[in-house]
Short mmCIF file of C-alpha atoms and ligand atoms in Angstrom, two decimals:
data_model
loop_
_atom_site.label_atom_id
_atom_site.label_comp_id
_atom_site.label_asym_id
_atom_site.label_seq_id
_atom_site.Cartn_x
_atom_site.Cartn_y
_atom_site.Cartn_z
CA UNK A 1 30.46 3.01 -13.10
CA UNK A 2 30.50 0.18 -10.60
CA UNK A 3 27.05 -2.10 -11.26
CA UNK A 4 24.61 -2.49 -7.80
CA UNK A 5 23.90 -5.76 -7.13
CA UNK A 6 19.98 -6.44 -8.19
CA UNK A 7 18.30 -8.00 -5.40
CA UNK A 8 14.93 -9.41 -6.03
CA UNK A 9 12.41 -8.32 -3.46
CA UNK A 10 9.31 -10.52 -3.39
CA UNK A 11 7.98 -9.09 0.37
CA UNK A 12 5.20 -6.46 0.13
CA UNK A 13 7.88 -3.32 0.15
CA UNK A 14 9.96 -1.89 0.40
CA UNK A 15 10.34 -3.11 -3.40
CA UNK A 16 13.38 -3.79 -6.20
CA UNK A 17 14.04 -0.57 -7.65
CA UNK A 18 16.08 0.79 -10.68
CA UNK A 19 19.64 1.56 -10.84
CA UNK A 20 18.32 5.48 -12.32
CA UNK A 21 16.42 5.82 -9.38
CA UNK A 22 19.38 4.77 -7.19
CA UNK A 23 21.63 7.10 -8.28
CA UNK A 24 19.19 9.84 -8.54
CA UNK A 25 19.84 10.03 -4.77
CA UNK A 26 23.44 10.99 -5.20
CA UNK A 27 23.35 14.77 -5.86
CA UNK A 28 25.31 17.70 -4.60
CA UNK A 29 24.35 18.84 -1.07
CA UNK A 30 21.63 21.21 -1.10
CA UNK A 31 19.25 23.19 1.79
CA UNK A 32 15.48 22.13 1.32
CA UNK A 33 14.69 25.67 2.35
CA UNK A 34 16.17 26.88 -0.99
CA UNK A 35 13.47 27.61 -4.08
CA UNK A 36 15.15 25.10 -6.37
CA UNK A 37 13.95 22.68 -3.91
CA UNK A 38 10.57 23.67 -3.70
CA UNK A 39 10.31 24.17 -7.37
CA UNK A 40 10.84 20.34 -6.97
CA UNK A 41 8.07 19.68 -4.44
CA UNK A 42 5.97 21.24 -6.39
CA UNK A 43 5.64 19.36 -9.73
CA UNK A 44 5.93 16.32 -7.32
CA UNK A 45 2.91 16.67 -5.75
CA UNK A 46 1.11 17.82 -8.76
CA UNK A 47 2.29 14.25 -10.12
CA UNK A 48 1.04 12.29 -7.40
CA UNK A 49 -2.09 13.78 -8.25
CA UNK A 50 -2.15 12.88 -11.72
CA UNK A 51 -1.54 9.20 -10.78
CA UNK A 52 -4.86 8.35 -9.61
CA UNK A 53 -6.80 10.99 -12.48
CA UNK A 54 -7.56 13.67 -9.77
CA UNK A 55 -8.33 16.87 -11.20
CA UNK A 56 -5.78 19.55 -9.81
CA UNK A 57 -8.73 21.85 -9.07
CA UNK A 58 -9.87 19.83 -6.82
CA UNK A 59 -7.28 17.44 -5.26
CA UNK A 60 -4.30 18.22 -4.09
CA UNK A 61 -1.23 16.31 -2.24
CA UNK A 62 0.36 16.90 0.77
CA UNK A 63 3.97 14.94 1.64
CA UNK A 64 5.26 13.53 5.24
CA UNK A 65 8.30 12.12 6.09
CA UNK A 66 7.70 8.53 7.62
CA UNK A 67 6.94 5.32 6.40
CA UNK A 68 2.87 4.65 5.03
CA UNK A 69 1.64 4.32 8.79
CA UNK A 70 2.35 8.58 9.15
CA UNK A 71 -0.60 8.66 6.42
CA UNK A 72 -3.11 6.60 7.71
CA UNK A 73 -2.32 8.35 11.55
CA UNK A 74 -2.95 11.84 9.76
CA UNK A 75 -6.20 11.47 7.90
CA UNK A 76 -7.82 9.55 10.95
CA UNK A 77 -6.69 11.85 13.57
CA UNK A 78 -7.27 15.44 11.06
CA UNK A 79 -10.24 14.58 8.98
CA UNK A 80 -12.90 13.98 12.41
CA UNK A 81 -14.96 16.90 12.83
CA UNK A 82 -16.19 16.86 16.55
CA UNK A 83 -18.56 15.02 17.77
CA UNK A 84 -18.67 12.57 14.79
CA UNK A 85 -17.52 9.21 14.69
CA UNK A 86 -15.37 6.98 12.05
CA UNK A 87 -16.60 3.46 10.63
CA UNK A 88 -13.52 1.13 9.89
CA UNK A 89 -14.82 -1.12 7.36
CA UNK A 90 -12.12 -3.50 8.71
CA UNK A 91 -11.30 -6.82 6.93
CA UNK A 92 -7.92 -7.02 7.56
CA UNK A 93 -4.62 -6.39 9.02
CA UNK A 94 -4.05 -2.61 7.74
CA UNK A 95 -7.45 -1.59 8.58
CA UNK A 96 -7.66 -3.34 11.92
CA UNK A 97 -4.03 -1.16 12.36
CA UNK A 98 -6.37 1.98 11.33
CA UNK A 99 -8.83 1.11 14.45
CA UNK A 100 -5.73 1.07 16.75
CA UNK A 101 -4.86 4.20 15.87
CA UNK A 102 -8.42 5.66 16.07
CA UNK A 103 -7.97 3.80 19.66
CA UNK A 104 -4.70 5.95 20.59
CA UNK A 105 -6.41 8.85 19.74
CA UNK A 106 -9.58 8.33 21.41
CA UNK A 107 -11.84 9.07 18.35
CA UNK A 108 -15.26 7.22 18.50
CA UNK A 109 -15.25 4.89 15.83
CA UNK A 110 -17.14 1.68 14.63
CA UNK A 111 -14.65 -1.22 14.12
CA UNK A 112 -16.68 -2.85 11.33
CA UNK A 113 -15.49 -6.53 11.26
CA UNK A 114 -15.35 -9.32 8.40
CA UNK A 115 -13.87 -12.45 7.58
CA UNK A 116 -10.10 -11.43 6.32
CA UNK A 117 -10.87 -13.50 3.49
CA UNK A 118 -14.02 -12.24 2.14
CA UNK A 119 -15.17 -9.50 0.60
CA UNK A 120 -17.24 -7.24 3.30
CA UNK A 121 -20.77 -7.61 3.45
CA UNK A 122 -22.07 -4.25 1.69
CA UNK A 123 -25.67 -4.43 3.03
CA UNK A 124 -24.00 -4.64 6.48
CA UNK A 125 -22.17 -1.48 5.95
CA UNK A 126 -25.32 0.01 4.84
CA UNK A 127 -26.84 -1.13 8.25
CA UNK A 128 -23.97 0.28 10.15
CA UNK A 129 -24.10 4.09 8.50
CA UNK A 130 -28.26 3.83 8.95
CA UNK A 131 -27.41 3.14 12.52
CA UNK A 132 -24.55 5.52 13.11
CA UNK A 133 -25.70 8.43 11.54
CA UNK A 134 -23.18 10.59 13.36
CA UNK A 135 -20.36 9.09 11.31
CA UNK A 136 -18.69 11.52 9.09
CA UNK A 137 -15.61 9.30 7.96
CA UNK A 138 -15.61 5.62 6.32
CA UNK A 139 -12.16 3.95 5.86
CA UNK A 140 -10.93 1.04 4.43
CA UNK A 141 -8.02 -0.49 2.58
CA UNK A 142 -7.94 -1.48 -0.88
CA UNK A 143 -5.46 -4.17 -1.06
CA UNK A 144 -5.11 -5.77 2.51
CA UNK A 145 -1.85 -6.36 1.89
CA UNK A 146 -1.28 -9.25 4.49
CA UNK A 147 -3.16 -11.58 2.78
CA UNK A 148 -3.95 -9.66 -1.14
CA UNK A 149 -7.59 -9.24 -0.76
CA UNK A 150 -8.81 -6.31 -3.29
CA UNK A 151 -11.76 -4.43 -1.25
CA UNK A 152 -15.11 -3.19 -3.31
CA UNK A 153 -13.69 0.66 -3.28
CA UNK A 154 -16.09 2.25 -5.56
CA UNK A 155 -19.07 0.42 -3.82
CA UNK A 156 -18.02 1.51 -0.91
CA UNK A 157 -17.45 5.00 -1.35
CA UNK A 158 -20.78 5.49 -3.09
CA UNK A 159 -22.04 3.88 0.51
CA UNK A 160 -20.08 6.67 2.48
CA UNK A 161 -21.36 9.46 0.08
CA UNK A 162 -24.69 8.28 0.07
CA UNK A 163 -24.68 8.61 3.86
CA UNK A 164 -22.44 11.98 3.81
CA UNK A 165 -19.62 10.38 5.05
CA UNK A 166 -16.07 11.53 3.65
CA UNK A 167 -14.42 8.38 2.03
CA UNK A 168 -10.21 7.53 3.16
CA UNK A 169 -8.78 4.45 1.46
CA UNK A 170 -5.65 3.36 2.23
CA UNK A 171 -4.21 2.72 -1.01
CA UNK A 172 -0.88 2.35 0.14
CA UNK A 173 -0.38 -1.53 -1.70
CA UNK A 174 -1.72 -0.68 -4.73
CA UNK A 175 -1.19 3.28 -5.52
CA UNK A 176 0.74 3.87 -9.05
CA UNK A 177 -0.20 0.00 -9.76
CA UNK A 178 -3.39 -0.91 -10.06
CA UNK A 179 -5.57 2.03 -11.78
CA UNK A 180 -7.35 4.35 -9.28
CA UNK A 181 -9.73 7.19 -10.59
CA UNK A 182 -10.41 9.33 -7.03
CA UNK A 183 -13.48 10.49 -9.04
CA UNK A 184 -15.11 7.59 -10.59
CA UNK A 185 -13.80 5.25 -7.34
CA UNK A 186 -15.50 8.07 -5.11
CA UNK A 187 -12.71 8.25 -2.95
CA UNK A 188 -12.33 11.59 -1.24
CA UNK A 189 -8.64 10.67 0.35
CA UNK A 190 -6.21 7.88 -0.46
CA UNK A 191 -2.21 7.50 0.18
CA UNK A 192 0.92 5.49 -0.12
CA UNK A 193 3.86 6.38 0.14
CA UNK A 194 7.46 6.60 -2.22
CA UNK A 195 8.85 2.94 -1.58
CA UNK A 196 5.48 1.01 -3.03
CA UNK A 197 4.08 1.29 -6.27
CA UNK A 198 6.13 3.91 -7.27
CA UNK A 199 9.12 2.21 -6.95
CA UNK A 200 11.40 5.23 -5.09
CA UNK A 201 12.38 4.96 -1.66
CA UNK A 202 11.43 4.53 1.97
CA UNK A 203 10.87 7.84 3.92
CA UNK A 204 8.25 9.78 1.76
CA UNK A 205 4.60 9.26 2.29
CA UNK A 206 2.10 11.19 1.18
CA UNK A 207 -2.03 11.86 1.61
CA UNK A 208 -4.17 12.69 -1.68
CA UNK A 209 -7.63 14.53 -1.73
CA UNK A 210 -9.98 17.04 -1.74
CA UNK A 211 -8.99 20.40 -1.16
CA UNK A 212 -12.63 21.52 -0.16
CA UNK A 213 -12.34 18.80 2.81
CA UNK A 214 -8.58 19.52 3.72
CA UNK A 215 -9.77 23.39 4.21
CA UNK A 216 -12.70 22.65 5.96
CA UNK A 217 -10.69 20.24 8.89
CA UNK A 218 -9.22 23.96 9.32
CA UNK A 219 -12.09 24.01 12.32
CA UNK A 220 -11.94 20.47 13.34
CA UNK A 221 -9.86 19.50 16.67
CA UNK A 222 -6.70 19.34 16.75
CA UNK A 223 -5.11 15.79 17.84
CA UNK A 224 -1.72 16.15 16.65
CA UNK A 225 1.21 18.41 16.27
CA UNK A 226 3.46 16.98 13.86
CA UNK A 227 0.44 14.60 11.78
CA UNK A 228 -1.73 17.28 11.27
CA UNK A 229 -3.25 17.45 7.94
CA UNK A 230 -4.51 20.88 7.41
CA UNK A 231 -1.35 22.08 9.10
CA UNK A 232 0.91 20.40 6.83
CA UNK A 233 -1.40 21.63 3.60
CA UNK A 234 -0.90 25.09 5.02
CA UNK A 235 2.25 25.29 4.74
CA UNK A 236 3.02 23.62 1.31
CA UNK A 237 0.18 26.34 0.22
CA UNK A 238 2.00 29.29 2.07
CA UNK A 239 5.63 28.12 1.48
CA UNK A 240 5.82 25.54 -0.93
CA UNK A 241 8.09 23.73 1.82
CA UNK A 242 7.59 20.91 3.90
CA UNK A 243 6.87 22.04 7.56
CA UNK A 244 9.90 20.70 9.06
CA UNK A 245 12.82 18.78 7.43
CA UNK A 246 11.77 17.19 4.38
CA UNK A 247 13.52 13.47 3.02
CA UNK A 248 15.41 15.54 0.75
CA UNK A 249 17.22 11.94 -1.23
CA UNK A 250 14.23 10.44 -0.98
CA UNK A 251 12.69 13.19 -2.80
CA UNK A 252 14.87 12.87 -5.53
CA UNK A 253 14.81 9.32 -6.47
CA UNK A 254 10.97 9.96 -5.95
CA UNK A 255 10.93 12.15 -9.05
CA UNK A 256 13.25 9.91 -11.09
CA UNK A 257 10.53 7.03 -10.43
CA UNK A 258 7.80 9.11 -11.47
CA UNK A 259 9.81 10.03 -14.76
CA UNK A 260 9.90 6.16 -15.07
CA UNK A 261 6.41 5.58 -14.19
CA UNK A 262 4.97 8.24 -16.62
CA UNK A 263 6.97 6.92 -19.24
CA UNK A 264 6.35 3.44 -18.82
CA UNK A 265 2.70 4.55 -18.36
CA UNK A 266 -0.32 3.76 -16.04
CA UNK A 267 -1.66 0.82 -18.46
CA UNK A 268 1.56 -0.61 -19.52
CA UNK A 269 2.57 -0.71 -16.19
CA UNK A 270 -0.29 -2.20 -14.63
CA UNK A 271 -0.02 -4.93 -17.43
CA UNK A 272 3.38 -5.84 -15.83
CA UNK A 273 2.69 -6.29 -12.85
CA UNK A 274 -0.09 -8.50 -13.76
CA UNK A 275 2.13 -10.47 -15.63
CA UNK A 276 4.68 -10.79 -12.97
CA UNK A 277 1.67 -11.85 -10.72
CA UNK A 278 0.73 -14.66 -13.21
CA UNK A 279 4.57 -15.75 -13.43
CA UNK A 280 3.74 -15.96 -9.55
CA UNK A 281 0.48 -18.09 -9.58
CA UNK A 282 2.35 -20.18 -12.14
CA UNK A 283 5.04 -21.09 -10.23
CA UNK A 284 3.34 -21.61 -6.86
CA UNK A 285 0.78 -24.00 -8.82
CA UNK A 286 3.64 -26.45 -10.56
CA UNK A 287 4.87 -26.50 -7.12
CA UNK A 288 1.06 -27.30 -5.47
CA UNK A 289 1.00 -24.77 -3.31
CA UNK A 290 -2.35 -23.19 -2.31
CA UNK A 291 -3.03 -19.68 -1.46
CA UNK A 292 -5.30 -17.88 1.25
CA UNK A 293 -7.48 -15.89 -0.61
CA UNK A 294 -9.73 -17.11 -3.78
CA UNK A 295 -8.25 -16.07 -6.58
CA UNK A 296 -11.43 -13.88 -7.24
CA UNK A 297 -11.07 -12.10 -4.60
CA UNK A 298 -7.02 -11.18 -5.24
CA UNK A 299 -5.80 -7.71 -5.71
CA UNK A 300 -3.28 -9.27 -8.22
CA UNK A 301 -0.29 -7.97 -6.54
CA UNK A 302 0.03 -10.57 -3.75
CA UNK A 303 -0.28 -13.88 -3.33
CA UNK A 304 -0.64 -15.41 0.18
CA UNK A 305 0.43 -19.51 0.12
CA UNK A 306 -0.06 -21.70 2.87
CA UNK A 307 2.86 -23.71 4.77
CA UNK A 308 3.12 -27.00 3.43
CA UNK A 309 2.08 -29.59 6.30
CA UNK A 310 5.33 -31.37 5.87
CA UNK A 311 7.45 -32.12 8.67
CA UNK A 312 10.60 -30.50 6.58
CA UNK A 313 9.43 -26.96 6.01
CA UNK A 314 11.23 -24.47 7.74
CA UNK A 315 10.36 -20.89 6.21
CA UNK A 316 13.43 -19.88 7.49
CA UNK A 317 15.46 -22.02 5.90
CA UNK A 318 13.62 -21.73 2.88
CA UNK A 319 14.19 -17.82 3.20
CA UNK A 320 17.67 -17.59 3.51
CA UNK A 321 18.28 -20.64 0.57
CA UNK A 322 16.74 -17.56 -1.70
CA UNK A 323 18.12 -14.76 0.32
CA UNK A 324 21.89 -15.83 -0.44
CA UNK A 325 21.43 -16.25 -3.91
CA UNK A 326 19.44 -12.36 -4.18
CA UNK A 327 15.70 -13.62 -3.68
CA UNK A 328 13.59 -11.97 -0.54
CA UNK A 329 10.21 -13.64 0.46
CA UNK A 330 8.08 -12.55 3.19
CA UNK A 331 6.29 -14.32 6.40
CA UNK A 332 2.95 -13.85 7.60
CA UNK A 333 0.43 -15.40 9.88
CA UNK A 334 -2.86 -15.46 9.81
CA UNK A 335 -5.49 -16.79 12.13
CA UNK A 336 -2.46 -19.51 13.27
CA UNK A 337 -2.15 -20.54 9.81
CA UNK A 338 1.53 -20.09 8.20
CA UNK A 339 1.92 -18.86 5.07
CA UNK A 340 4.82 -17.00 2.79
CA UNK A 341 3.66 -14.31 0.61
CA UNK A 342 5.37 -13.09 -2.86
CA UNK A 343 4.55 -9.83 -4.32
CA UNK A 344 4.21 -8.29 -7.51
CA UNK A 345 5.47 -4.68 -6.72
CA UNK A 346 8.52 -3.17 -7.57
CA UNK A 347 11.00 -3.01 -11.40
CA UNK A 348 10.67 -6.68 -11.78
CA UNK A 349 9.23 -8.65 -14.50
CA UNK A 350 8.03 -12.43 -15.22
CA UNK A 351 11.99 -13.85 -15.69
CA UNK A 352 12.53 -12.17 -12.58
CA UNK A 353 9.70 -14.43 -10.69
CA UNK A 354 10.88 -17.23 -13.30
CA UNK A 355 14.71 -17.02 -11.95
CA UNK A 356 12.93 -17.04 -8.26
CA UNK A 357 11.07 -20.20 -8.76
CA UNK A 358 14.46 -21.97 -10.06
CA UNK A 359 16.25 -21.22 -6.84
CA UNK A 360 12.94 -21.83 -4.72
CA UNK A 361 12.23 -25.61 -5.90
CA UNK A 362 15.89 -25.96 -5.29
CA UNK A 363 16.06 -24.78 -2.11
CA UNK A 364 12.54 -27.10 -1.31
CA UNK A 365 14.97 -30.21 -2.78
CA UNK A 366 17.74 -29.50 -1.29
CA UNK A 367 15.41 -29.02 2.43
CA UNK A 368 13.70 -32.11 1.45
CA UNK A 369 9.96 -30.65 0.99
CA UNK A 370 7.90 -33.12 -0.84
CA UNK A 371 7.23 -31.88 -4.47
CA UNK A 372 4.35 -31.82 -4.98
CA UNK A 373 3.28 -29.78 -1.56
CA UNK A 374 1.85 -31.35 1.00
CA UNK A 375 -1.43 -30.34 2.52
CA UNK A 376 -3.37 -32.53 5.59
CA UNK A 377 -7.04 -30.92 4.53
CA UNK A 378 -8.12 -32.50 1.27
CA UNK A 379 -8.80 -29.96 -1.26
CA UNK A 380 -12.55 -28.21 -1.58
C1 PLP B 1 2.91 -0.87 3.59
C2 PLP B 1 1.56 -0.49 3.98
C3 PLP B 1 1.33 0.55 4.89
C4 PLP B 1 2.44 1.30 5.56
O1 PLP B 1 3.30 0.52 6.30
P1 PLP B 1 4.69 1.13 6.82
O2 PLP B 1 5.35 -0.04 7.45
O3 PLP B 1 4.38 2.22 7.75
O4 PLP B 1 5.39 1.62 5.59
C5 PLP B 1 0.03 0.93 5.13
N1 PLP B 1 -1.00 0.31 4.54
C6 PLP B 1 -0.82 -0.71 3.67
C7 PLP B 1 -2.02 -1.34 3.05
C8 PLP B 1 0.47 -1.14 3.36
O5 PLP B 1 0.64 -2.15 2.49
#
């Protein structure tokens, strides 16, 4: 069989996945309509389920076709009962993308703001649910994936609860990595979709949580045709079939990556990615680069470093040194400060990052980028 050529993607997804899921793709031509294919969708769902420990009594999955974004569009614009609002506890570029969308929709919603590199303030969200006590929906993100700041989940749901809010996360950067527990991390909906964590491919996305909650939205208005929750739920319940056309590849390599992840399993797999992420941290301290976000404060998956204030770097240049030679890393901007950002998801491991950091110091040399990094602000 002819070999694929393994790329090395460092940029926050779509990530480097394995030649079995690849070729799971290519299989003979088939009608989604047809019961085989259900049959399919069915222990799929089930899966995505088990991923984050949700009891199948009481959570349940529900698949799109579209990238993440279709997720965080159909819980905001299905799960608002009328007349209530939604707090966006909003400390970053995903969640500030959540109060856009609660702005195309015209939902009422508090846009709850912090610092994009802190942690939010949890008396303040405390404050804002005493104050808004017609707020029936909290949402935030868990890892902010523009910058890799980890956000207080559990705390935070307990907040929403306490105030009887229904808790969405967007767990999109850090589903089928880090270890979620929808129970214990009171979350009531989270999501992500194929081409992340699980390592499958782009074009499947998919909303997890409470049945209870999904059948009660039954009543609430309806905002959208095609990004309608309950409608969606309906369906899978009535038909076991997507609504419309599912990604019917996509599906596939989907079910060959959970195969892998289950085998590999949830603690093995988070410990790889951790060590991938310390590979990471490694490198980009031998070369003195500093990152964004206090290391405290990380999700562990991504790692945000600052441009070098050196009249030589060109990120560009820089990129496409690596690119050539089968090594992707990612821009990003932030409050007019430049940084690159590698990432820790995908069927990679530590001589993976290892390998990158070999053809990323030479590409620095060969650009003439003083080694060690240069940086105007003195270190705090
Ligand atoms: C990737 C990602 C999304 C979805 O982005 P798409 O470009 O629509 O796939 C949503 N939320 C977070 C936190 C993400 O990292």
């Amino acid at each position: 069989m002819e070999t694929i050529k393994r790329n090395i993607l460092l940029n926050p997804g779509p990530s480097t996945t394995t030649d079995t899921v690849k070729l799971a793709q290519v299989v003979p031509d088939i009608c989604p309509r047809e019961k085989d294919f259900a049959c399919l969708m069915k222990g799929l769902r089930e899966d995505l389920v088990r991923i984050v420990q949700g009891d199948l009594a009481e959570y349940t999955s529900v698949l799109f076709c579209g990238s993440g974004t279709i997720c965080m569009d159909v819980c905001l614009n299905s799960l608002l009962p009328k007349g209530k609002k939604i707090l966006v506890v909003n400390n970053g570029a995903y969640s500030a993308r959540a109060v856009e969308i609660c702005a195309y929709y015209g939902l009422a919603h508090v846009d709850l703001r912090f610092p994009i590199n802190e942690a939010p303030d949890l008396s303040s969200v405390e404050r804002a649910l005493r104050d808004n006590p017609d707020v029936a929906l909290v949402y935030t993100t868990h890892n902010e994936t523009g910058t890799g700041l980890l956000n207080p989940i559990r705390k935070i749901g307990a907040l929403a609860h306490r105030f009887g809010a229904v808790f969405v996360v967007d767990t999109t950067s850090s589903y089928a990595m880090i270890p979620i527990d929808v129970q214990k991390d009171n979350v009531d909906f989270c999501m992500a979709s194929a081409q992340k964590g699980i390592g499958a491919m782009t074009g499947l996305s998919f909303v997890i949580g409470k049945i209870r909650e999904i059948e009660k939205s039954k009543d609430y208005p309806r905002r959208s045709y095609y990004c309608n929750l309950y409608r969606q739920y309906d369906f899978f319940e009535k038909t076991g079939e997507m609504n419309f056309t599912p990604p019917v590849q996509t599906i596939y390599a989907t079910l060959q990556a959970l195969k892998e992840y289950f085998t590999e399993g949830e603690t093995a797999k988070w410990a790889r990615h951790t060590r991938v992420f310390n590979a990471i941290r490694r490198g980009l301290d031998k070369l003195g680069f500093r990152e964004y976000i206090k290391r405290d404060l990380q999700s562990g998956l991504v790692a945000a470093a600052l441009y070098p204030d050196d009249p030589n770097w060109d990120f560009i240049a820089i990129h496409d040194y690596c690119y050539e030679r089968g090594f992707t890393i990612y821009p990003g901007k932030v409050e007019k400060r430049g940084m690159f950002r590698l990432c820790a998801l995908g069927a990679i491991d530590e001589a993976d990052v290892e390998a990158f950091f070999k053809v990323f110091e030479e590409a620095l040399r060969v650009n003439r980028v003083t080694i060690p990094i240069l940086y105007k602000e003195t270190k705090e």
